[in-house]
Each structure stands twice: as structure tokens, then as C-alpha cells.
């Protein structure tokens, strides 16, 4: 089975509905399953991903053949398009880098402990990667520790140099989820 990992339930809503996934009764976790997929909503941030993803892999064991992370990210490289999905070829945090899946032509991502909305910080991170998120590195780290192949698709929702009001992001989450699912259905 493929384990689909999302930070937020609103990002995963279209996947849950269109893949006809059913909620599992697993303590402390937002888990949905079907015949081909398990979907985990971790919550935002590295520590949530590490604890919840480790727990689910331990429960499902060897039935998880690969992990795919979907979600939104901030654009660091201004040549990339906002509201477009990109496969991620590598993710880095604190000089620890993971190569992901077979996305040789994908973009690079850096994981941050906090949302970036500052030009100086974004310019510094651009020296390392083309996009920034808050979870992918933890997904890759846990996947590597269990020797499970991992991949990721991120929709660039905004430019990391600018502050975007949270209500603006929330207003667009259904659009983001639709775009991510469209990419998934055509490419995965």
C-alpha cells in the first residue's frame, strides 16, 4: 500500500472523498484507508510528523510499500510558478539532506521550524533550496529510518518573501487540495 501523508486535514479532503477512504479508529491519529492507500494527517510541524508517522508505520508494518507527502509550500525561487504542483527531488534541514523518489527533475525543498515570510530569511534559504515547507524533511527522515521509499509533491501557495494572512491560505485550501489531487490522479 501507499501511505499518503498530509499536514492538514483540509489539504487531504479531496483525496479522502475521491479515493473513498474510510476513517480508521486509531488512537491519536487521523488515519483513513482504502484498498490501495492509507492516508495520514499529521498536523503541522516536524515533531507531529515524526511521532504520528512512526506510530502508523509501526501499526501497518510491511504493508506500507512507499510514502508520498502532499501539501503546500512557499516559493523561494521566483522562477517557479505560484499555484503549481512540483515534485520534490530533495529535502534538506540543518545540513541533513534526503533524495526523494525518482523525481530527478523535481525541485529542492528546505524544511523550516516556522513559516517564512521574510525576504532576508527567504534569500538565505534560497541558497539551499527552491521551496520551503514545515514537514517534508521529517517525512523523509522517518521513511529512511524504516527503509521505505518516499516522494513528495508540493503546491507552491505563496512567495516566502511575503506575509500572507492565514485566512487567505484557509480560503484557498479547497483549491490547493483539488490541484494536488489533479496532479496525483495524472502522475502518481
PDB file of C-alpha atoms in Angstrom:
ATOM      1  CA  UNK A   1       0.000   0.000   0.000  1.00  0.00           C
ATOM      2  CA  UNK A   2       0.979   3.620  -0.448  1.00  0.00           C
ATOM      3  CA  UNK A   3       0.863   5.863   2.608  1.00  0.00           C
ATOM      4  CA  UNK A   4      -0.260   9.387   1.720  1.00  0.00           C
ATOM      5  CA  UNK A   5       0.876  11.970   4.282  1.00  0.00           C
ATOM      6  CA  UNK A   6      -0.655  15.427   4.745  1.00  0.00           C
ATOM      7  CA  UNK A   7      -0.072  18.065   7.414  1.00  0.00           C
ATOM      8  CA  UNK A   8      -3.654  19.346   7.428  1.00  0.00           C
ATOM      9  CA  UNK A   9      -6.990  17.604   7.011  1.00  0.00           C
ATOM     10  CA  UNK A  10      -8.276  20.370   4.724  1.00  0.00           C
ATOM     11  CA  UNK A  11      -5.422  19.611   2.283  1.00  0.00           C
ATOM     12  CA  UNK A  12      -6.426  15.933   2.324  1.00  0.00           C
ATOM     13  CA  UNK A  13     -10.216  16.344   1.982  1.00  0.00           C
ATOM     14  CA  UNK A  14     -10.398  15.852  -1.781  1.00  0.00           C
ATOM     15  CA  UNK A  15      -8.157  12.761  -1.553  1.00  0.00           C
ATOM     16  CA  UNK A  16     -10.304  11.247   1.215  1.00  0.00           C
ATOM     17  CA  UNK A  17     -13.510  11.832  -0.775  1.00  0.00           C
ATOM     18  CA  UNK A  18     -12.342  10.869  -4.269  1.00  0.00           C
ATOM     19  CA  UNK A  19     -10.398   7.796  -3.143  1.00  0.00           C
ATOM     20  CA  UNK A  20     -13.384   6.798  -0.942  1.00  0.00           C
ATOM     21  CA  UNK A  21     -11.188   6.356   2.129  1.00  0.00           C
ATOM     22  CA  UNK A  22     -12.755   5.384   5.447  1.00  0.00           C
ATOM     23  CA  UNK A  23     -11.710   6.768   8.825  1.00  0.00           C
ATOM     24  CA  UNK A  24      -9.806   4.271  10.953  1.00  0.00           C
ATOM     25  CA  UNK A  25     -10.214   4.082  14.708  1.00  0.00           C
ATOM     26  CA  UNK A  26      -6.572   4.513  15.666  1.00  0.00           C
ATOM     27  CA  UNK A  27      -5.874   6.412  18.878  1.00  0.00           C
ATOM     28  CA  UNK A  28      -4.350   9.897  18.499  1.00  0.00           C
ATOM     29  CA  UNK A  29      -4.249   9.715  14.721  1.00  0.00           C
ATOM     30  CA  UNK A  30      -6.250  10.972  11.767  1.00  0.00           C
ATOM     31  CA  UNK A  31      -5.975   7.889   9.562  1.00  0.00           C
ATOM     32  CA  UNK A  32      -8.093   6.878   6.574  1.00  0.00           C
ATOM     33  CA  UNK A  33      -7.751   3.739   4.488  1.00  0.00           C
ATOM     34  CA  UNK A  34      -8.932   2.022   1.343  1.00  0.00           C
ATOM     35  CA  UNK A  35      -7.806  -0.914  -0.762  1.00  0.00           C
ATOM     36  CA  UNK A  36      -4.685   0.788  -2.168  1.00  0.00           C
ATOM     37  CA  UNK A  37      -3.993   3.727   0.122  1.00  0.00           C
ATOM     38  CA  UNK A  38      -3.610   4.705   3.741  1.00  0.00           C
ATOM     39  CA  UNK A  39      -3.860   8.438   4.396  1.00  0.00           C
ATOM     40  CA  UNK A  40      -2.376  10.073   7.492  1.00  0.00           C
ATOM     41  CA  UNK A  41      -2.971  13.653   8.627  1.00  0.00           C
ATOM     42  CA  UNK A  42      -0.093  14.529  10.949  1.00  0.00           C
ATOM     43  CA  UNK A  43      -0.710  18.104  11.972  1.00  0.00           C
ATOM     44  CA  UNK A  44       1.768  20.890  11.334  1.00  0.00           C
ATOM     45  CA  UNK A  45       5.432  20.647  12.186  1.00  0.00           C
ATOM     46  CA  UNK A  46       8.314  18.257  12.460  1.00  0.00           C
ATOM     47  CA  UNK A  47       7.554  16.720  15.863  1.00  0.00           C
ATOM     48  CA  UNK A  48       3.957  15.890  14.850  1.00  0.00           C
ATOM     49  CA  UNK A  49       5.177  14.184  11.685  1.00  0.00           C
ATOM     50  CA  UNK A  50       7.863  12.175  13.448  1.00  0.00           C
ATOM     51  CA  UNK A  51       5.608  10.855  16.212  1.00  0.00           C
ATOM     52  CA  UNK A  52       2.482  10.170  14.134  1.00  0.00           C
ATOM     53  CA  UNK A  53       4.242   8.766  11.083  1.00  0.00           C
ATOM     54  CA  UNK A  54       6.400   6.472  13.225  1.00  0.00           C
ATOM     55  CA  UNK A  55       3.272   5.258  15.021  1.00  0.00           C
ATOM     56  CA  UNK A  56       1.406   4.471  11.793  1.00  0.00           C
ATOM     57  CA  UNK A  57       4.366   2.694  10.199  1.00  0.00           C
ATOM     58  CA  UNK A  58       4.705   0.607  13.357  1.00  0.00           C
ATOM     59  CA  UNK A  59       0.984  -0.304  13.220  1.00  0.00           C
ATOM     60  CA  UNK A  60       0.816  -1.103   9.492  1.00  0.00           C
ATOM     61  CA  UNK A  61       4.326  -2.551   9.196  1.00  0.00           C
ATOM     62  CA  UNK A  62       5.473  -4.059   5.930  1.00  0.00           C
ATOM     63  CA  UNK A  63       2.156  -3.377   4.179  1.00  0.00           C
ATOM     64  CA  UNK A  64       3.426   0.196   3.578  1.00  0.00           C
ATOM     65  CA  UNK A  65       5.490  -0.028   0.398  1.00  0.00           C
ATOM     66  CA  UNK A  66       6.006   3.695  -0.186  1.00  0.00           C
ATOM     67  CA  UNK A  67       5.228   7.081   1.340  1.00  0.00           C
ATOM     68  CA  UNK A  68       4.033  10.127  -0.613  1.00  0.00           C
ATOM     69  CA  UNK A  69       3.798  13.536   1.061  1.00  0.00           C
ATOM     70  CA  UNK A  70       1.396  16.111  -0.401  1.00  0.00           C
ATOM     71  CA  UNK A  71       0.861  19.687   0.705  1.00  0.00           C
ATOM     72  CA  UNK A  72       1.601  23.327   0.218  1.00  0.00           C
ATOM     73  CA  UNK A  73       4.960  25.065   0.361  1.00  0.00           C
ATOM     74  CA  UNK A  74       6.362  28.543  -0.022  1.00  0.00           C
ATOM     75  CA  UNK A  75       8.255  29.583  -3.131  1.00  0.00           C
ATOM     76  CA  UNK A  76      11.876  30.647  -2.680  1.00  0.00           C
ATOM     77  CA  UNK A  77      12.904  30.646  -6.360  1.00  0.00           C
ATOM     78  CA  UNK A  78      10.925  33.346  -8.182  1.00  0.00           C
ATOM     79  CA  UNK A  79      11.239  31.419 -11.474  1.00  0.00           C
ATOM     80  CA  UNK A  80       8.757  28.860 -10.099  1.00  0.00           C
ATOM     81  CA  UNK A  81       5.024  29.420 -10.529  1.00  0.00           C
ATOM     82  CA  UNK A  82       2.601  30.064  -7.667  1.00  0.00           C
ATOM     83  CA  UNK A  83      -0.369  27.610  -7.556  1.00  0.00           C
ATOM     84  CA  UNK A  84       1.572  24.981  -9.498  1.00  0.00           C
ATOM     85  CA  UNK A  85       2.455  21.489  -8.236  1.00  0.00           C
ATOM     86  CA  UNK A  86       6.075  20.359  -8.246  1.00  0.00           C
ATOM     87  CA  UNK A  87       7.623  17.010  -7.471  1.00  0.00           C
ATOM     88  CA  UNK A  88      10.376  17.310  -4.902  1.00  0.00           C
ATOM     89  CA  UNK A  89      13.720  15.663  -5.680  1.00  0.00           C
ATOM     90  CA  UNK A  90      15.476  16.502  -2.404  1.00  0.00           C
ATOM     91  CA  UNK A  91      14.783  17.947   1.021  1.00  0.00           C
ATOM     92  CA  UNK A  92      17.263  19.446   3.458  1.00  0.00           C
ATOM     93  CA  UNK A  93      17.242  20.683   7.022  1.00  0.00           C
ATOM     94  CA  UNK A  94      20.238  21.556   9.209  1.00  0.00           C
ATOM     95  CA  UNK A  95      22.657  20.207   6.566  1.00  0.00           C
ATOM     96  CA  UNK A  96      20.955  16.782   6.510  1.00  0.00           C
ATOM     97  CA  UNK A  97      19.691  16.062   3.019  1.00  0.00           C
ATOM     98  CA  UNK A  98      17.486  13.310   1.620  1.00  0.00           C
ATOM     99  CA  UNK A  99      16.965  12.430  -2.006  1.00  0.00           C
ATOM    100  CA  UNK A 100      13.349  11.556  -2.773  1.00  0.00           C
ATOM    101  CA  UNK A 101      11.833   9.042  -5.131  1.00  0.00           C
ATOM    102  CA  UNK A 102      12.565   9.215  -8.801  1.00  0.00           C
ATOM    103  CA  UNK A 103      11.911  12.928  -9.202  1.00  0.00           C
ATOM    104  CA  UNK A 104      15.305  13.655 -10.737  1.00  0.00           C
ATOM    105  CA  UNK A 105      13.847  16.682 -12.485  1.00  0.00           C
ATOM    106  CA  UNK A 106      11.977  17.879  -9.418  1.00  0.00           C
ATOM    107  CA  UNK A 107      12.758  20.879  -7.281  1.00  0.00           C
ATOM    108  CA  UNK A 108      14.573  21.065  -3.951  1.00  0.00           C
ATOM    109  CA  UNK A 109      12.862  21.888  -0.669  1.00  0.00           C
ATOM    110  CA  UNK A 110      14.133  23.054   2.715  1.00  0.00           C
ATOM    111  CA  UNK A 111      12.113  22.323   5.845  1.00  0.00           C
ATOM    112  CA  UNK A 112      11.823  25.066   8.441  1.00  0.00           C
ATOM    113  CA  UNK A 113      10.552  25.002  12.019  1.00  0.00           C
ATOM    114  CA  UNK A 114       8.459  28.088  11.319  1.00  0.00           C
ATOM    115  CA  UNK A 115       6.583  29.737   8.486  1.00  0.00           C
ATOM    116  CA  UNK A 116       8.817  32.002   6.410  1.00  0.00           C
ATOM    117  CA  UNK A 117       7.526  35.423   5.385  1.00  0.00           C
ATOM    118  CA  UNK A 118      10.690  37.483   5.418  1.00  0.00           C
ATOM    119  CA  UNK A 119      12.776  38.491   2.410  1.00  0.00           C
ATOM    120  CA  UNK A 120      16.150  38.185   4.152  1.00  0.00           C
ATOM    121  CA  UNK A 121      15.380  34.712   5.519  1.00  0.00           C
ATOM    122  CA  UNK A 122      13.940  33.592   2.171  1.00  0.00           C
ATOM    123  CA  UNK A 123      17.060  34.790   0.323  1.00  0.00           C
ATOM    124  CA  UNK A 124      19.278  32.840   2.729  1.00  0.00           C
ATOM    125  CA  UNK A 125      17.178  29.678   2.297  1.00  0.00           C
ATOM    126  CA  UNK A 126      17.270  30.108  -1.498  1.00  0.00           C
ATOM    127  CA  UNK A 127      20.986  29.281  -1.308  1.00  0.00           C
ATOM    128  CA  UNK A 128      19.877  25.810  -0.167  1.00  0.00           C
ATOM    129  CA  UNK A 129      16.589  25.086  -1.964  1.00  0.00           C
ATOM    130  CA  UNK A 130      13.859  26.357  -4.282  1.00  0.00           C
ATOM    131  CA  UNK A 131      10.881  25.902  -1.909  1.00  0.00           C
ATOM    132  CA  UNK A 132      10.255  25.811   1.841  1.00  0.00           C
ATOM    133  CA  UNK A 133       7.813  23.785   3.939  1.00  0.00           C
ATOM    134  CA  UNK A 134       7.425  22.698   7.563  1.00  0.00           C
ATOM    135  CA  UNK A 135       7.121  18.875   7.374  1.00  0.00           C
ATOM    136  CA  UNK A 136       8.783  17.152   4.421  1.00  0.00           C
ATOM    137  CA  UNK A 137      12.198  16.631   5.989  1.00  0.00           C
ATOM    138  CA  UNK A 138      10.578  14.756   8.901  1.00  0.00           C
ATOM    139  CA  UNK A 139       8.649  12.543   6.442  1.00  0.00           C
ATOM    140  CA  UNK A 140      11.900  11.727   4.621  1.00  0.00           C
ATOM    141  CA  UNK A 141      13.771  11.116   7.878  1.00  0.00           C
ATOM    142  CA  UNK A 142      11.187   8.674   9.238  1.00  0.00           C
ATOM    143  CA  UNK A 143      10.853   6.926   5.860  1.00  0.00           C
ATOM    144  CA  UNK A 144      14.638   6.486   5.693  1.00  0.00           C
ATOM    145  CA  UNK A 145      14.764   5.062   9.223  1.00  0.00           C
ATOM    146  CA  UNK A 146      12.218   2.395   8.182  1.00  0.00           C
ATOM    147  CA  UNK A 147      13.850   1.966   4.733  1.00  0.00           C
ATOM    148  CA  UNK A 148      10.626   2.896   2.929  1.00  0.00           C
ATOM    149  CA  UNK A 149      10.884   4.850  -0.352  1.00  0.00           C
ATOM    150  CA  UNK A 150       9.452   8.358  -0.082  1.00  0.00           C
ATOM    151  CA  UNK A 151       8.365  11.022  -2.532  1.00  0.00           C
ATOM    152  CA  UNK A 152       6.617  14.368  -2.352  1.00  0.00           C
ATOM    153  CA  UNK A 153       4.515  16.801  -4.343  1.00  0.00           C
ATOM    154  CA  UNK A 154       4.174  20.377  -3.135  1.00  0.00           C
ATOM    155  CA  UNK A 155       1.893  23.073  -4.444  1.00  0.00           C
ATOM    156  CA  UNK A 156       3.581  26.471  -4.157  1.00  0.00           C
ATOM    157  CA  UNK A 157       0.880  28.522  -2.476  1.00  0.00           C
ATOM    158  CA  UNK A 158       2.770  31.753  -1.907  1.00  0.00           C
ATOM    159  CA  UNK A 159       6.114  33.509  -2.067  1.00  0.00           C
ATOM    160  CA  UNK A 160       8.136  33.056   1.119  1.00  0.00           C
ATOM    161  CA  UNK A 161       9.269  36.693   0.932  1.00  0.00           C
ATOM    162  CA  UNK A 162       5.796  38.000   1.719  1.00  0.00           C
ATOM    163  CA  UNK A 163       3.398  37.665   4.604  1.00  0.00           C
ATOM    164  CA  UNK A 164       0.149  36.006   3.577  1.00  0.00           C
ATOM    165  CA  UNK A 165      -2.747  36.239   6.056  1.00  0.00           C
ATOM    166  CA  UNK A 166      -3.754  32.825   7.427  1.00  0.00           C
ATOM    167  CA  UNK A 167      -7.382  33.409   6.415  1.00  0.00           C
ATOM    168  CA  UNK A 168      -6.200  33.833   2.795  1.00  0.00           C
ATOM    169  CA  UNK A 169      -4.485  30.437   2.892  1.00  0.00           C
ATOM    170  CA  UNK A 170      -7.519  28.808   4.532  1.00  0.00           C
ATOM    171  CA  UNK A 171      -9.821  30.364   1.931  1.00  0.00           C
ATOM    172  CA  UNK A 172      -7.792  28.656  -0.828  1.00  0.00           C
ATOM    173  CA  UNK A 173      -7.292  25.217   0.756  1.00  0.00           C
ATOM    174  CA  UNK A 174     -10.032  23.521  -1.311  1.00  0.00           C
ATOM    175  CA  UNK A 175      -8.387  24.909  -4.477  1.00  0.00           C
ATOM    176  CA  UNK A 176      -4.997  23.584  -3.267  1.00  0.00           C
ATOM    177  CA  UNK A 177      -6.464  20.167  -2.455  1.00  0.00           C
ATOM    178  CA  UNK A 178      -8.129  19.983  -5.882  1.00  0.00           C
ATOM    179  CA  UNK A 179      -4.864  20.911  -7.637  1.00  0.00           C
ATOM    180  CA  UNK A 180      -2.880  18.355  -5.609  1.00  0.00           C
ATOM    181  CA  UNK A 181      -5.420  15.615  -6.344  1.00  0.00           C
ATOM    182  CA  UNK A 182      -5.441  16.501 -10.041  1.00  0.00           C
ATOM    183  CA  UNK A 183      -1.645  16.147 -10.087  1.00  0.00           C
ATOM    184  CA  UNK A 184      -1.885  12.881  -8.150  1.00  0.00           C
ATOM    185  CA  UNK A 185      -4.505  11.398 -10.481  1.00  0.00           C
ATOM    186  CA  UNK A 186      -2.490  12.282 -13.602  1.00  0.00           C
ATOM    187  CA  UNK A 187       1.008  11.415 -12.383  1.00  0.00           C
ATOM    188  CA  UNK A 188       1.056   9.003  -9.470  1.00  0.00           C
TER     189      UNK A 188
END
